[in-house]
XYZ file of C-alpha atoms in Angstrom:
452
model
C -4.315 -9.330 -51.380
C -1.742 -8.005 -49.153
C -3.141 -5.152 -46.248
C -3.000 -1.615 -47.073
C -2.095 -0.965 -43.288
C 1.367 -1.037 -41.100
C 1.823 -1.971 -37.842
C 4.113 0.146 -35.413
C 6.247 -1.722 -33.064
C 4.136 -0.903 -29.859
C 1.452 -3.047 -31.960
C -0.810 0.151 -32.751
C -2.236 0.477 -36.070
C -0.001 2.666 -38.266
C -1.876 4.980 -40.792
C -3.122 3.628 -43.788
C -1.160 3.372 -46.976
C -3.878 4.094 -49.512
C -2.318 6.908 -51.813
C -1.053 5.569 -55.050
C 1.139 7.295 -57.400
C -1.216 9.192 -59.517
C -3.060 10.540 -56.559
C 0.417 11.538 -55.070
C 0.994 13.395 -57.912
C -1.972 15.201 -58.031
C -1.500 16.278 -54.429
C 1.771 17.854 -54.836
C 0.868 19.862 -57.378
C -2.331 20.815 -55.627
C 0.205 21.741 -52.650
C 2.531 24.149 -54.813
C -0.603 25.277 -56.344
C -2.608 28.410 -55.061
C -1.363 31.806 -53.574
C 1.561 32.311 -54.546
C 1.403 32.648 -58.541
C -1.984 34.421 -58.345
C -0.987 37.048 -55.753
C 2.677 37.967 -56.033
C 3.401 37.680 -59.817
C 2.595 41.732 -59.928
C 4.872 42.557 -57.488
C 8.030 39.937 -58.841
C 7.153 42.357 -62.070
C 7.917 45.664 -59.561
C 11.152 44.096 -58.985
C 12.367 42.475 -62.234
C 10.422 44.607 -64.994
C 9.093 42.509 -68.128
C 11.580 39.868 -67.999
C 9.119 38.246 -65.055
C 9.483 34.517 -66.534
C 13.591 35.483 -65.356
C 12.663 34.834 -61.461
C 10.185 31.981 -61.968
C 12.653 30.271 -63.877
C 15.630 29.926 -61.348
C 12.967 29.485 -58.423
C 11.782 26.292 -60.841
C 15.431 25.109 -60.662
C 16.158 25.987 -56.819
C 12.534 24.237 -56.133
C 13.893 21.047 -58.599
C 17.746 21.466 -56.374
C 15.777 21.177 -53.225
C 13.376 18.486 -54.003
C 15.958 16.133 -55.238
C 17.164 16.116 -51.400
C 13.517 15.860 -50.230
C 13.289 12.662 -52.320
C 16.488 10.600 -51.199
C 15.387 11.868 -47.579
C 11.617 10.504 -47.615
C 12.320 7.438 -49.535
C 15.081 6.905 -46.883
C 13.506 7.731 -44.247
C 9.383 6.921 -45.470
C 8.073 8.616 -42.068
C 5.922 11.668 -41.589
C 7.635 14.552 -40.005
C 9.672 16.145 -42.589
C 12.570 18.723 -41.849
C 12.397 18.475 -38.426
C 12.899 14.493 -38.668
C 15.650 14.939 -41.274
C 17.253 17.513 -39.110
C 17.474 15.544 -35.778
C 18.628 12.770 -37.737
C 21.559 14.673 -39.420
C 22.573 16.733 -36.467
C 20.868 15.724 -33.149
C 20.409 18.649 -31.366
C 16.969 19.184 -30.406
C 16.875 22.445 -30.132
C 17.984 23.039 -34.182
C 15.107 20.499 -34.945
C 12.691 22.675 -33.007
C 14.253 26.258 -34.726
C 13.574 24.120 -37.999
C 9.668 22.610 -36.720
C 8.977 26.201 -35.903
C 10.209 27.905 -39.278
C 7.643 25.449 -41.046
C 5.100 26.170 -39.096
C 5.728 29.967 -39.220
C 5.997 29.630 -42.992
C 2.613 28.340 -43.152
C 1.301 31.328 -40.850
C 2.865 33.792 -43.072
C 1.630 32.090 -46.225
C -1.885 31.778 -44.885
C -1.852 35.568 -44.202
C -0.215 36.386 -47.594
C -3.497 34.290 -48.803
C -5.895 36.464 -46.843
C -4.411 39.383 -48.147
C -4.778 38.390 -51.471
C -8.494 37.384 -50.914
C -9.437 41.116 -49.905
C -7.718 42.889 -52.427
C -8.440 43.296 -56.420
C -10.040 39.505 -56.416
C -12.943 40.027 -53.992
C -12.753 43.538 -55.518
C -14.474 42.446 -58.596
C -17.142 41.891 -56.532
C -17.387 44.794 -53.613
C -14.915 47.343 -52.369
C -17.327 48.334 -49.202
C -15.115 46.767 -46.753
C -11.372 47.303 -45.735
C -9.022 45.248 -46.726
C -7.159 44.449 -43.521
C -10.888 44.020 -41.836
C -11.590 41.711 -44.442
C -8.579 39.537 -44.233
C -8.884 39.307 -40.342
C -11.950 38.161 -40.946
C -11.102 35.519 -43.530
C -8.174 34.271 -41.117
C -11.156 33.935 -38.271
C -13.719 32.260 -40.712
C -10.695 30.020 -41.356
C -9.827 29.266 -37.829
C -13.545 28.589 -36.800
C -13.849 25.900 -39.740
C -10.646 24.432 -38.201
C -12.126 24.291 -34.641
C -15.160 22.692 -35.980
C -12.898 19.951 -37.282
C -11.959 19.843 -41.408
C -11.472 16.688 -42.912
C -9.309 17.145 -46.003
C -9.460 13.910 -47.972
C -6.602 13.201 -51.100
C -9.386 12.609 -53.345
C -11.507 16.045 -52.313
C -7.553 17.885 -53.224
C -7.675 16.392 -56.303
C -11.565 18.174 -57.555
C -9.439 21.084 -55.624
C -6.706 20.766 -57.988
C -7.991 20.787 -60.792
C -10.303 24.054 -60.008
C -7.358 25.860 -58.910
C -5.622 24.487 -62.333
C -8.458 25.906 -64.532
C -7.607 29.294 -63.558
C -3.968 28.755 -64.468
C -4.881 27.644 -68.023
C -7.075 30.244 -68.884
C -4.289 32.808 -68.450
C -2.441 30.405 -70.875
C -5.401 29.856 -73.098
C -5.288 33.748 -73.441
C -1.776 33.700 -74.101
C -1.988 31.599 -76.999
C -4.457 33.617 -78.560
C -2.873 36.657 -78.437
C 0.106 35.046 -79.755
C -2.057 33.352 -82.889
C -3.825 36.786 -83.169
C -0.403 38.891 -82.772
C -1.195 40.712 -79.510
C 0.609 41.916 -76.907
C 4.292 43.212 -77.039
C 6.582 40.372 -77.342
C 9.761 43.131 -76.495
C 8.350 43.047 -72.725
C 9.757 39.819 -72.275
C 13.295 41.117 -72.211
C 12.804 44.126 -70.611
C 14.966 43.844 -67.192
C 14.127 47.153 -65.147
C 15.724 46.206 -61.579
C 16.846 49.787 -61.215
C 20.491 49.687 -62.123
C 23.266 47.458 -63.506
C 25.950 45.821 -62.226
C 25.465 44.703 -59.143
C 21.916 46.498 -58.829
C 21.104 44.021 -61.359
C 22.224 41.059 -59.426
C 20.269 41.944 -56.790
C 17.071 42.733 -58.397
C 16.998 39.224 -60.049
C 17.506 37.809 -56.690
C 15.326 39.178 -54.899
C 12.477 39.255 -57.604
C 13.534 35.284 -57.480
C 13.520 34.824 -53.705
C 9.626 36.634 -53.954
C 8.760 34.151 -56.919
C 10.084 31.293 -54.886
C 6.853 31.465 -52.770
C 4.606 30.118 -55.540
C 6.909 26.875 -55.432
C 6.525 26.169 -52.052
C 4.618 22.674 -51.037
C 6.229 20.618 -52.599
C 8.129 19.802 -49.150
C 4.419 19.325 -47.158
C 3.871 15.940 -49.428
C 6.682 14.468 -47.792
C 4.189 14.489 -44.446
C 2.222 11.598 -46.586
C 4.813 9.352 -46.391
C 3.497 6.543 -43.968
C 0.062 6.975 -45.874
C 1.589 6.069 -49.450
C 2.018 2.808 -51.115
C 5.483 1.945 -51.140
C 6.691 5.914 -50.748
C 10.675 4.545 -51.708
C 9.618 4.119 -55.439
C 6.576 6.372 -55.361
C 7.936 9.950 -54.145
C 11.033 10.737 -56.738
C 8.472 10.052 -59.511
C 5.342 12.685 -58.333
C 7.752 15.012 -56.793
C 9.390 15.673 -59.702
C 6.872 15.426 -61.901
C 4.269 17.851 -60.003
C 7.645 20.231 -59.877
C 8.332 20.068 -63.403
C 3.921 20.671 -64.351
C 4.237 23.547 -61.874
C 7.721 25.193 -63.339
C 6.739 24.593 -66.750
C 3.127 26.467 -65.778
C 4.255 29.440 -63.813
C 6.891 30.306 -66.543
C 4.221 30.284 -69.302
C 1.861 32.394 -67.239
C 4.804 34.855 -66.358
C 5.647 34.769 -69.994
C 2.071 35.593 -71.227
C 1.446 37.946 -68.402
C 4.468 40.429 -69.691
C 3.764 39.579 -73.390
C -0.089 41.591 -72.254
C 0.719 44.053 -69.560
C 2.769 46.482 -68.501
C 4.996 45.122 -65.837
C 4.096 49.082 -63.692
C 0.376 47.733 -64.154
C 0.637 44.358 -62.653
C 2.925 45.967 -59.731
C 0.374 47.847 -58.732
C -2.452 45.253 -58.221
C -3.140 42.547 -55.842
C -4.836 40.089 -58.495
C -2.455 40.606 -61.325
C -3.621 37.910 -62.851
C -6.652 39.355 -63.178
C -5.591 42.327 -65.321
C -4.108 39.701 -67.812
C -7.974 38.540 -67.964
C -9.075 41.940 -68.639
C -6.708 42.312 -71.470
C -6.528 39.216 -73.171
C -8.709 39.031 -76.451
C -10.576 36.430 -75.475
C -14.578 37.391 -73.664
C -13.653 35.508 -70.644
C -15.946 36.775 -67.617
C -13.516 38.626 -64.753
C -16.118 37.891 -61.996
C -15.435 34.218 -62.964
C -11.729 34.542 -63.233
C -12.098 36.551 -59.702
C -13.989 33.164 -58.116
C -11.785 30.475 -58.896
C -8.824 32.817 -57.924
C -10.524 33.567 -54.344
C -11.067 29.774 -54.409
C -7.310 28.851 -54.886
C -6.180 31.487 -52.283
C -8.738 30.445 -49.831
C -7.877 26.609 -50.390
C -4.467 27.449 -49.842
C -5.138 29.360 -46.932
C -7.135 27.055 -44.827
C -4.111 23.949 -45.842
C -1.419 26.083 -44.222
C -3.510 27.176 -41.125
C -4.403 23.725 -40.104
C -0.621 22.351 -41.416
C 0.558 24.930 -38.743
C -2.364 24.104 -35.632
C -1.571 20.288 -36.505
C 2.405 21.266 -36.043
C 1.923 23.176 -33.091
C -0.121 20.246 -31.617
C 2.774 18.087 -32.201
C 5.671 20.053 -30.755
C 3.339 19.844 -27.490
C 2.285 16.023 -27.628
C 6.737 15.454 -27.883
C 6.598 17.671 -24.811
C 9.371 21.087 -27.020
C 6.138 22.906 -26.765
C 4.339 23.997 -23.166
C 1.934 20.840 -23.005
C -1.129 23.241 -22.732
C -0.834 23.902 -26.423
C -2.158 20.012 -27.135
C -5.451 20.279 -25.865
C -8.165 19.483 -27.973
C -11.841 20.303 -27.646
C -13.625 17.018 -25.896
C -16.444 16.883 -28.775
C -14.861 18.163 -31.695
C -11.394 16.393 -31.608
C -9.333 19.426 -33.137
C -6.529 20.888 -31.109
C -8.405 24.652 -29.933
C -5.209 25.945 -27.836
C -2.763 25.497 -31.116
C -5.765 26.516 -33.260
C -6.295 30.010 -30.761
C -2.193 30.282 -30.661
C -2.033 30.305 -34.694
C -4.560 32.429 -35.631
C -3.622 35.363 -32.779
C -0.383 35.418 -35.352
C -2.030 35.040 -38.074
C -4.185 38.316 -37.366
C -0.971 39.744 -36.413
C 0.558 38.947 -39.422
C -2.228 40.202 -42.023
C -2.814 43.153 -39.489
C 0.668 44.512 -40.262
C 1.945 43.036 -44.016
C 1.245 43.423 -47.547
C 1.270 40.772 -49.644
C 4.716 41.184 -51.073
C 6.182 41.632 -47.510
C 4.683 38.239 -46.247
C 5.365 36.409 -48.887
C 8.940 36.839 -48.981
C 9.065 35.838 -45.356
C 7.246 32.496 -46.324
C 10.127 32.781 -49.049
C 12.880 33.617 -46.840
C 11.767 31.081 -43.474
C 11.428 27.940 -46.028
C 14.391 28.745 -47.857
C 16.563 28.465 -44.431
C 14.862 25.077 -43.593
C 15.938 24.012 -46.958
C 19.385 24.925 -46.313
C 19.251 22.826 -43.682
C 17.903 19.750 -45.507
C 20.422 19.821 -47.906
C 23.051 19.919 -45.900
C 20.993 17.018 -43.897
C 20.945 14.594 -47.297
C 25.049 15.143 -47.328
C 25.399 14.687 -43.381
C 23.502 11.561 -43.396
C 25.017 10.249 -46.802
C 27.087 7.943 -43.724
C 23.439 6.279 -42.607
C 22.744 3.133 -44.054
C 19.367 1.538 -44.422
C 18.783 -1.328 -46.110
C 15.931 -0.897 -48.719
C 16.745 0.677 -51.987
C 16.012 4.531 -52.455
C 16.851 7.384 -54.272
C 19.805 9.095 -54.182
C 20.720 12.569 -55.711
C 23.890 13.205 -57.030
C 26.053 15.020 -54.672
C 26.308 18.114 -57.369
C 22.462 18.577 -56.254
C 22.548 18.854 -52.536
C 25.483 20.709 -52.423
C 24.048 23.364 -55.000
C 20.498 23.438 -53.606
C 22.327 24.343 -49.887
C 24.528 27.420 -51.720
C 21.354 29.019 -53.632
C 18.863 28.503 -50.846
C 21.287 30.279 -48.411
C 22.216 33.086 -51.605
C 18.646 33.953 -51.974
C 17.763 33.953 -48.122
C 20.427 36.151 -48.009
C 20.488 40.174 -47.503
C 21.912 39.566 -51.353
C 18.335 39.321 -52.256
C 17.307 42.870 -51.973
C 14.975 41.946 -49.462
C 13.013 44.838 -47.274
C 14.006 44.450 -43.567
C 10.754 44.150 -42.423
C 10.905 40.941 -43.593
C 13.780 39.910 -41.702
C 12.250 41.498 -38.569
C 8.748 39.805 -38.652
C 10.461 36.265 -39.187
C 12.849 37.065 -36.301
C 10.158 37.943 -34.176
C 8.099 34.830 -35.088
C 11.319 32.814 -34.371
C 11.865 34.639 -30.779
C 8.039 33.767 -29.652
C 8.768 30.206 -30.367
C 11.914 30.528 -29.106
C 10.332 31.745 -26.001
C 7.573 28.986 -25.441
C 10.335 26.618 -25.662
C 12.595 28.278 -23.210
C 9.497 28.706 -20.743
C 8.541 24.859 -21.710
C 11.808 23.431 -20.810
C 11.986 25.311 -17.268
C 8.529 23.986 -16.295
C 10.091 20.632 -17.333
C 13.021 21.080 -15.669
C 11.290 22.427 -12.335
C 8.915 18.947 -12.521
C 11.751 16.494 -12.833
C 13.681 18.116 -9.856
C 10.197 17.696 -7.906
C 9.595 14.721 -8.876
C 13.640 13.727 -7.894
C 12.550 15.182 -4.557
């Protein structure tokens, strides 16, 4: 029986490749899985009207664009760093690989906090209103950031019972849907109903940004890609469970869009934070809300705690390849987990939830990923001239090329997105920015020392 482990060419033990295809597949779509489609679908209603299943269906194509590069890239290149290893390849220049590092690792951030945000609103609500919000989601971000000190081992197999609870939610919107559709409920005329404000180019606008917002509940797909070295041959494996856990996901958030306009009110689902919940409440079928409100405070807080230690694992590696001050790497002696990154994420992760609504950090999670996958894109078509010598996927050009154009079209100003957003991700950027300006002087001052 042949080993399930690699050998790097230093002669350490590589990671071991363990995950096979049906466990990859579950992973990705436990990765897309989560905030995004229980949180923001009310407020993609606020910008689209009834026609909500509009946005989630172009984000399901953009997300399908986008992961067709993602596969030629990791089955090319079966290594686990992602963008940032894709972009240094393409373009070598280090600092656009650390611009593109950072984005990620701000998109998680900004995700996480659209999470907590989502956890103290109408979902907890079911349960108390006592406490405020924003107190409430600092604290969640804290809770988080203390179970990540004290070290959190997520297995594959512990995603997968994960999955599936966060999965159960999602089909008891659609078990309600059906229903109503059997029992003739719910006002079928919704789902045509395009209120974006105007027409024209009003109404251009409206679907795009109502698109770029819905785009957040496809994001994840691009974190698999980090399993590569710890999946059984990922060349063959990867096109398969990316597109397939795309495709469950698309086909999903369109039918819960679709039932959750067929019965309510697009103004009513604007309104809440845990739209999905209002669905619940008026679906004919006796299906507890204080149930419905658990496994959605589940899938948000699951979500949550992936992207804050995806980010305090990231920022931990930027300072082990030395773009990052080195004091950001230090990890507690008994606990093994990286406290500096861990302190350094959460403080903007508090900062975050402390100033922005769910809508508003979402669409920067939205607008920071859809940049990096600009970037790939235009990576897969850069390093079309790299030859390796196992077999892989490869995209047709038609795909790369039109993944680039409507990432950079809805991370665009054409999106009708607030400027707040804009602002907070260019202030994120300008910290890390920052770090790795004062990083590289404290580097620079060493080697003249040392020269000395």
């Amino acid at each position: 029986m042949p080993s399930t482990e690699t050998t790097t060419p230093a002669g350490e033990p590589a990671l071991k490749r363990v995950i096979g295809p049906k466990l990859l597949i579950l992973f990705v779509i436990g990765d897309i899985l989560g905030t995004g489609i229980y949180a923001t679908t009310g407020k993609v209603a606020g910008k689209v009207g009834g026609a909500l299943w509009l946005p989630f269906l172009i984000g399901f194509v953009v997300a399908l664009l986008t992961a067709a590069s993602y596969v030629e890239l990791v089955g090319k290149y079966p290594r686990a760093a992602g963008a940032a290893l894709y972009t240094q390849k393409a373009f070598k220049v280090p600092f656009l690989t650390f611009v593109v590092a950072f984005m990620v690792m701000c998109s998680g951030l900004s995700s996480a906090s659209a999470a907590a945000r989502a956890f103290s609103g109408d979902y907890l609500g079911e349960f108390t209103d006592a406490v405020p919000p924003t107190f409430v989601a600092i604290l969640f971000v804290l809770a988080l950031a203390a179970l990540n000190l004290r070290g959190v081992s997520e297995s594959v197999k512990a995603n997968v019972v994960l999955t599936i609870v966060e999965l159960s939610g999602l089909l008891v919107i659609l078990t309600i849907g059906a229903y109503a559709v059997l029992s003739g409920d719910g006002q079928p005329s919704r789902l045509t109903d395009l209120d974006t404000g105007g027409t024209g180019y009003a109404l251009l606008t409206g679907v795009l940004g109502a698109t770029a917002l819905g785009f957040f509940a496809f994001v994840g797909f691009e974190d698999s890609v980090n399993m590569a070295e710890e999946t059984r041959d990922p060349a063959r494996t990867f096109p398969r469970a990316i597109f397939i856990g795309v495709a469950v996901t698309g086909t999903i958030y369109v039918l819960v869009a679709l039932v959750s306009s067929l019965l309510v009110d697009h103004r009513t689902l604007e309104t809440s934070s845990g739209p999905l919940l209002e669905v619940v409440k008026a679906g004919g079928i006796d299906f507890p809300p204080k149930l419905f409100a658990l496994i959605a405070l589940f899938a948000v807080t699951n979500s949550a705690l992936i992207n804050i230690m995806m980010a305090s694992r990231l920022c931990y590696g930027m300072a082990n390849e030395r773009i990052l001050p080195p004091t950001m790497g230090r990890v507690l002696a008994r606990r093994r987990t990286p406290w500096v990154g861990i302190v350094f994420v959460t403080a903007l992760a508090v900062g975050l939830v402390s100033t922005g609504e769910i809508e508003g950090l979402g669409d920067t999670t939205s607008f920071l990923l859809l940049c990096v996958f600009a970037v790939v894109n235009i990576a897969v078509l850069v390093l079309r001239k790299d030859r390796v010598e196992h077999r892989h996927f490869r995209a047709p050009t038609a795909l790369p090329v039109l993944g680039a154009v409507t990432s950079l079209i809805l991370a665009s100003p054409l999106a009708d997105r607030a400027a707040d957003v804009y602002i907070r991700a260019g202030i994120l950027l300008l910290i890390g920015i920052g770090l790795w300006a004062v990083n590289k002087a404290v580097m620079s001052a060493r080697e003249k020392a040392g020269k000395a």
